[in-house]
PDB file of C-alpha atoms in Angstrom:
ATOM      1  CA  MET A  25      -7.733  17.988 -15.158  1.00  0.00           C
ATOM      2  CA  PHE A  26      -8.873  14.497 -14.621  1.00  0.00           C
ATOM      3  CA  VAL A  27     -12.287  13.311 -13.420  1.00  0.00           C
ATOM      4  CA  PRO A  28     -12.115   9.380 -13.445  1.00  0.00           C
ATOM      5  CA  ASP A  29     -14.911   7.224 -14.075  1.00  0.00           C
ATOM      6  CA  LEU A  30     -15.679   5.633 -10.543  1.00  0.00           C
ATOM      7  CA  PRO A  31     -15.024   2.806  -9.748  1.00  0.00           C
ATOM      8  CA  ILE A  32     -11.990   2.023 -11.098  1.00  0.00           C
ATOM      9  CA  ARG A  33     -11.160  -1.771 -11.414  1.00  0.00           C
ATOM     10  CA  THR A  34      -8.139  -3.697 -11.313  1.00  0.00           C
ATOM     11  CA  GLU A  35      -7.357  -7.560 -11.282  1.00  0.00           C
ATOM     12  CA  ARG A  36      -8.735  -7.872  -7.988  1.00  0.00           C
ATOM     13  CA  LEU A  37      -9.826  -4.301  -6.828  1.00  0.00           C
ATOM     14  CA  LEU A  38     -12.407  -2.030  -6.917  1.00  0.00           C
ATOM     15  CA  LEU A  39     -11.163   1.739  -6.162  1.00  0.00           C
ATOM     16  CA  ARG A  40     -14.160   3.921  -5.372  1.00  0.00           C
ATOM     17  CA  ALA A  41     -15.456   7.151  -3.825  1.00  0.00           C
ATOM     18  CA  PHE A  42     -15.956   7.312   0.017  1.00  0.00           C
ATOM     19  CA  THR A  43     -19.281   7.297   1.551  1.00  0.00           C
ATOM     20  CA  ALA A  44     -20.655   7.729   4.865  1.00  0.00           C
ATOM     21  CA  GLY A  45     -21.216   3.943   5.019  1.00  0.00           C
ATOM     22  CA  ASP A  46     -17.060   3.433   5.221  1.00  0.00           C
ATOM     23  CA  LEU A  47     -17.309   5.448   8.738  1.00  0.00           C
ATOM     24  CA  ALA A  48     -17.006   2.057  10.980  1.00  0.00           C
ATOM     25  CA  VAL A  49     -14.095   0.534   9.051  1.00  0.00           C
ATOM     26  CA  LEU A  50     -12.154   3.653   8.630  1.00  0.00           C
ATOM     27  CA  ARG A  51     -12.213   4.178  12.407  1.00  0.00           C
ATOM     28  CA  ASP A  52     -11.416   0.727  13.053  1.00  0.00           C
ATOM     29  CA  TYR A  53      -8.232   0.805  10.699  1.00  0.00           C
ATOM     30  CA  ARG A  54      -7.062   4.143  11.437  1.00  0.00           C
ATOM     31  CA  GLY A  55      -7.835   4.037  15.037  1.00  0.00           C
ATOM     32  CA  ARG A  56      -5.205   1.533  15.392  1.00  0.00           C
ATOM     33  CA  PRO A  57      -1.888   2.944  16.619  1.00  0.00           C
ATOM     34  CA  GLU A  58       0.322   0.152  14.803  1.00  0.00           C
ATOM     35  CA  VAL A  59      -1.462   1.526  11.020  1.00  0.00           C
ATOM     36  CA  THR A  60      -1.159   5.354  12.079  1.00  0.00           C
ATOM     37  CA  ARG A  61       2.411   4.887  13.644  1.00  0.00           C
ATOM     38  CA  PHE A  62       4.391   6.469  10.582  1.00  0.00           C
ATOM     39  CA  LEU A  63       1.435   8.679   9.556  1.00  0.00           C
ATOM     40  CA  TYR A  64       0.899  12.436  10.540  1.00  0.00           C
ATOM     41  CA  HIS A  65      -2.157  11.973  12.431  1.00  0.00           C
ATOM     42  CA  GLU A  66      -3.110   9.933  15.798  1.00  0.00           C
ATOM     43  CA  PRO A  67      -5.448   7.183  15.576  1.00  0.00           C
ATOM     44  CA  TYR A  68      -8.790   8.376  14.846  1.00  0.00           C
ATOM     45  CA  ASP A  69     -11.560   8.399  17.463  1.00  0.00           C
ATOM     46  CA  ASP A  70     -15.021   8.555  16.269  1.00  0.00           C
ATOM     47  CA  ALA A  71     -14.785  12.322  15.515  1.00  0.00           C
ATOM     48  CA  ALA A  72     -11.805  12.284  13.781  1.00  0.00           C
ATOM     49  CA  ALA A  73     -13.175   9.280  11.430  1.00  0.00           C
ATOM     50  CA  ARG A  74     -16.114  11.620  10.722  1.00  0.00           C
ATOM     51  CA  ALA A  75     -13.918  14.565   9.680  1.00  0.00           C
ATOM     52  CA  ALA A  76     -11.736  12.297   7.680  1.00  0.00           C
ATOM     53  CA  ILE A  77     -15.041  10.421   5.765  1.00  0.00           C
ATOM     54  CA  ASP A  78     -16.504  13.880   5.180  1.00  0.00           C
ATOM     55  CA  ARG A  79     -13.236  15.118   3.755  1.00  0.00           C
ATOM     56  CA  MET A  80     -12.311  11.958   1.834  1.00  0.00           C
ATOM     57  CA  ALA A  81     -15.881  11.523   0.171  1.00  0.00           C
ATOM     58  CA  ARG A  82     -15.547  14.968  -1.565  1.00  0.00           C
ATOM     59  CA  ARG A  83     -12.170  13.977  -3.118  1.00  0.00           C
ATOM     60  CA  THR A  84     -13.424  12.251  -6.339  1.00  0.00           C
ATOM     61  CA  ALA A  85     -11.563  14.503  -8.785  1.00  0.00           C
ATOM     62  CA  LEU A  86      -8.423  16.201  -9.593  1.00  0.00           C
ATOM     63  CA  ARG A  87      -9.315  19.806 -11.306  1.00  0.00           C
ATOM     64  CA  ALA A  88      -6.642  21.854 -10.246  1.00  0.00           C
ATOM     65  CA  PRO A  89      -3.188  21.913  -8.612  1.00  0.00           C
ATOM     66  CA  GLY A  90      -3.660  21.251  -4.982  1.00  0.00           C
ATOM     67  CA  ASP A  91      -6.574  18.909  -5.210  1.00  0.00           C
ATOM     68  CA  VAL A  92      -6.441  15.402  -4.102  1.00  0.00           C
ATOM     69  CA  LEU A  93      -8.142  11.991  -5.522  1.00  0.00           C
ATOM     70  CA  ASN A  94      -8.496   9.772  -2.285  1.00  0.00           C
ATOM     71  CA  LEU A  95     -10.118   6.452  -2.981  1.00  0.00           C
ATOM     72  CA  ALA A  96     -11.452   3.365  -1.003  1.00  0.00           C
ATOM     73  CA  VAL A  97     -10.085   0.364  -1.802  1.00  0.00           C
ATOM     74  CA  THR A  98     -12.317  -2.841  -1.928  1.00  0.00           C
ATOM     75  CA  LEU A  99     -11.750  -6.181  -3.326  1.00  0.00           C
ATOM     76  CA  ALA A 100     -13.777  -6.491  -6.549  1.00  0.00           C
ATOM     77  CA  ASP A 101     -15.353 -10.188  -5.756  1.00  0.00           C
ATOM     78  CA  THR A 102     -16.569  -9.471  -1.916  1.00  0.00           C
ATOM     79  CA  GLY A 103     -16.613  -5.848  -1.313  1.00  0.00           C
ATOM     80  CA  GLU A 104     -14.525  -6.221   1.557  1.00  0.00           C
ATOM     81  CA  PHE A 105     -12.356  -3.009   2.280  1.00  0.00           C
ATOM     82  CA  VAL A 106      -8.799  -3.207   2.223  1.00  0.00           C
ATOM     83  CA  GLY A 107      -7.749   0.693   2.949  1.00  0.00           C
ATOM     84  CA  ASP A 108      -7.280   3.367   0.931  1.00  0.00           C
ATOM     85  CA  VAL A 109      -5.212   5.490  -1.844  1.00  0.00           C
ATOM     86  CA  LEU A 110      -4.512   8.783  -2.977  1.00  0.00           C
ATOM     87  CA  LEU A 111      -3.217  10.908  -5.717  1.00  0.00           C
ATOM     88  CA  SER A 112      -2.225  14.395  -4.771  1.00  0.00           C
ATOM     89  CA  TRP A 113      -1.602  17.096  -7.811  1.00  0.00           C
ATOM     90  CA  THR A 114       1.255  19.064  -6.314  1.00  0.00           C
ATOM     91  CA  SER A 115       2.391  21.435  -8.834  1.00  0.00           C
ATOM     92  CA  GLY A 116       0.537  22.130 -12.303  1.00  0.00           C
ATOM     93  CA  GLU A 117       3.475  24.072 -13.681  1.00  0.00           C
ATOM     94  CA  HIS A 118       6.054  21.151 -13.131  1.00  0.00           C
ATOM     95  CA  ARG A 119       3.386  18.416 -13.574  1.00  0.00           C
ATOM     96  CA  GLN A 120       4.196  16.599  -9.974  1.00  0.00           C
ATOM     97  CA  GLY A 121       1.949  14.387  -8.188  1.00  0.00           C
ATOM     98  CA  GLU A 122       2.514  12.610  -5.109  1.00  0.00           C
ATOM     99  CA  ILE A 123       0.886   9.072  -4.005  1.00  0.00           C
ATOM    100  CA  GLY A 124      -0.354   7.605  -0.716  1.00  0.00           C
ATOM    101  CA  TYR A 125      -2.024   4.798   0.889  1.00  0.00           C
ATOM    102  CA  VAL A 126      -3.217   2.936   4.152  1.00  0.00           C
ATOM    103  CA  ALA A 127      -3.950  -0.476   4.245  1.00  0.00           C
ATOM    104  CA  HIS A 128      -6.501  -2.531   6.461  1.00  0.00           C
ATOM    105  CA  PRO A 129      -3.980  -4.662   8.552  1.00  0.00           C
ATOM    106  CA  ALA A 130      -6.214  -7.776   7.760  1.00  0.00           C
ATOM    107  CA  HIS A 131      -5.229  -7.425   4.024  1.00  0.00           C
ATOM    108  CA  THR A 132      -1.637  -6.350   4.362  1.00  0.00           C
ATOM    109  CA  GLY A 133       1.187  -8.972   2.430  1.00  0.00           C
ATOM    110  CA  ARG A 134      -1.318  -9.967  -0.422  1.00  0.00           C
ATOM    111  CA  GLY A 135       0.044  -7.445  -2.719  1.00  0.00           C
ATOM    112  CA  TYR A 136      -3.284  -5.267  -2.536  1.00  0.00           C
ATOM    113  CA  VAL A 137      -1.692  -1.909  -1.655  1.00  0.00           C
ATOM    114  CA  THR A 138       0.626  -2.563  -4.547  1.00  0.00           C
ATOM    115  CA  GLU A 139      -2.074  -3.231  -6.727  1.00  0.00           C
ATOM    116  CA  ALA A 140      -4.104  -0.133  -6.129  1.00  0.00           C
ATOM    117  CA  ALA A 141      -0.872   2.357  -5.795  1.00  0.00           C
ATOM    118  CA  ARG A 142       0.099   1.332  -9.509  1.00  0.00           C
ATOM    119  CA  GLU A 143      -3.581   2.168 -10.513  1.00  0.00           C
ATOM    120  CA  MET A 144      -2.897   5.769  -8.820  1.00  0.00           C
ATOM    121  CA  LEU A 145       0.457   5.988 -10.707  1.00  0.00           C
ATOM    122  CA  ARG A 146      -1.567   5.299 -14.008  1.00  0.00           C
ATOM    123  CA  VAL A 147      -4.196   7.992 -13.280  1.00  0.00           C
ATOM    124  CA  GLY A 148      -1.145  10.216 -12.879  1.00  0.00           C
ATOM    125  CA  PHE A 149       0.965   9.668 -15.758  1.00  0.00           C
ATOM    126  CA  GLU A 150      -1.457   8.661 -18.550  1.00  0.00           C
ATOM    127  CA  GLY A 151      -4.904  10.473 -17.089  1.00  0.00           C
ATOM    128  CA  LEU A 152      -3.624  13.505 -15.666  1.00  0.00           C
ATOM    129  CA  GLY A 153      -0.216  13.764 -17.903  1.00  0.00           C
ATOM    130  CA  LEU A 154       2.231  14.264 -14.825  1.00  0.00           C
ATOM    131  CA  HIS A 155       5.854  14.084 -15.289  1.00  0.00           C
ATOM    132  CA  ARG A 156       7.212  13.066 -12.160  1.00  0.00           C
ATOM    133  CA  ILE A 157       5.397  11.412  -9.037  1.00  0.00           C
ATOM    134  CA  VAL A 158       6.753  10.863  -5.501  1.00  0.00           C
ATOM    135  CA  GLY A 159       5.835   8.968  -2.570  1.00  0.00           C
ATOM    136  CA  ARG A 160       7.329  10.267   0.859  1.00  0.00           C
ATOM    137  CA  LEU A 161       7.439   8.011   4.017  1.00  0.00           C
ATOM    138  CA  ASP A 162       8.989   7.936   7.429  1.00  0.00           C
ATOM    139  CA  ALA A 163      12.134   6.013   6.873  1.00  0.00           C
ATOM    140  CA  ARG A 164      11.237   3.657   9.497  1.00  0.00           C
ATOM    141  CA  ASN A 165       8.193   2.472   7.425  1.00  0.00           C
ATOM    142  CA  THR A 166      10.424  -0.208   5.844  1.00  0.00           C
ATOM    143  CA  ALA A 167       7.055  -1.950   4.444  1.00  0.00           C
ATOM    144  CA  SER A 168       5.779   0.927   2.964  1.00  0.00           C
ATOM    145  CA  ALA A 169       9.445   1.429   1.221  1.00  0.00           C
ATOM    146  CA  ARG A 170       9.131  -1.925  -0.211  1.00  0.00           C
ATOM    147  CA  VAL A 171       5.793  -1.311  -1.826  1.00  0.00           C
ATOM    148  CA  LEU A 172       7.360   1.815  -3.584  1.00  0.00           C
ATOM    149  CA  GLU A 173      10.620  -0.344  -4.665  1.00  0.00           C
ATOM    150  CA  ARG A 174       7.994  -3.038  -5.945  1.00  0.00           C
ATOM    151  CA  LEU A 175       6.188  -0.005  -8.184  1.00  0.00           C
ATOM    152  CA  GLY A 176       9.559   0.935  -9.646  1.00  0.00           C
ATOM    153  CA  MET A 177      10.105   3.758  -7.906  1.00  0.00           C
ATOM    154  CA  ARG A 178      13.622   5.082  -7.088  1.00  0.00           C
ATOM    155  CA  ARG A 179      14.880   6.294  -3.744  1.00  0.00           C
ATOM    156  CA  GLU A 180      15.832   9.901  -4.030  1.00  0.00           C
ATOM    157  CA  ALA A 181      16.520  11.354  -0.939  1.00  0.00           C
ATOM    158  CA  HIS A 182      17.111  10.704   2.818  1.00  0.00           C
ATOM    159  CA  LEU A 183      16.530  13.626   4.926  1.00  0.00           C
ATOM    160  CA  ARG A 184      17.592  13.460   8.406  1.00  0.00           C
ATOM    161  CA  GLU A 185      15.477  14.506  11.205  1.00  0.00           C
ATOM    162  CA  ASN A 186      13.529  17.100   8.474  1.00  0.00           C
ATOM    163  CA  GLU A 187      10.242  17.030  10.436  1.00  0.00           C
ATOM    164  CA  PHE A 188       9.084  17.016  13.855  1.00  0.00           C
ATOM    165  CA  VAL A 189       6.151  14.079  14.165  1.00  0.00           C
ATOM    166  CA  LYS A 190       4.448  13.447  17.200  1.00  0.00           C
ATOM    167  CA  GLY A 191       6.670  14.844  19.486  1.00  0.00           C
ATOM    168  CA  GLU A 192       9.823  13.386  17.742  1.00  0.00           C
ATOM    169  CA  TRP A 193      12.229  14.304  14.813  1.00  0.00           C
ATOM    170  CA  ALA A 194      11.847  11.989  12.152  1.00  0.00           C
ATOM    171  CA  ASP A 195      13.674  11.051   8.946  1.00  0.00           C
ATOM    172  CA  GLU A 196      11.980  11.175   5.731  1.00  0.00           C
ATOM    173  CA  VAL A 197      12.558   8.809   2.709  1.00  0.00           C
ATOM    174  CA  VAL A 198      11.499  10.245  -0.950  1.00  0.00           C
ATOM    175  CA  TYR A 199      10.953   8.008  -4.035  1.00  0.00           C
ATOM    176  CA  ALA A 200      10.546   9.203  -7.375  1.00  0.00           C
ATOM    177  CA  LEU A 201       9.047   8.146 -10.579  1.00  0.00           C
ATOM    178  CA  LEU A 202       9.061   9.722 -14.066  1.00  0.00           C
ATOM    179  CA  ALA A 203       6.650   9.670 -16.541  1.00  0.00           C
ATOM    180  CA  ARG A 204       9.242   8.313 -18.954  1.00  0.00           C
ATOM    181  CA  GLU A 205      10.117   5.816 -16.451  1.00  0.00           C
ATOM    182  CA  TRP A 206       6.943   4.527 -16.212  1.00  0.00           C
ATOM    183  CA  ARG A 207       6.078   4.026 -20.284  1.00  0.00           C
ATOM    184  CA  ALA A 208       9.401   2.090 -20.120  1.00  0.00           C
ATOM    185  CA  ALA A 209       8.155  -0.450 -17.576  1.00  0.00           C
ATOM    186  CA  ALA A 210       4.842  -0.609 -19.343  1.00  0.00           C
TER     187      ALA A 210
END
């Protein structure tokens, strides 16, 4: 079990719980087709953004396998919204997790997503005691692959046409990192 002391501060960022006040900015960036192109959901409309905020605002702790920690990422100096990150506790028995992230397009290319995702790895390995954390993505999402590679994650699998997403077959790529690799890189 891991209940973080929120907000979590990194060098440049605050990772905090979502609030109802985040509705407009969430609707803005997750409502863009270029942002959701490789995600499982279509661009958010108002109703989808409200449902997502309600769900994300409750995801503030990892109490049992299946739980998700989903945090808003903001600039520590200004409070400006950068995107969101998550850590899913996928298996208690096998001590497995998964990270994910979505960036506001106004804040890409500055290392913010990598910094926030690195903190999710730290939470998973050091806070929750996970053995292995994966990152899964659409094989066409080369920007996301670069983030995982910068985190030191290793490409383990390329699954051909394994998911039918948004009307087409999509390849999935899986990256992973072990706790001992995390500790060795620290």
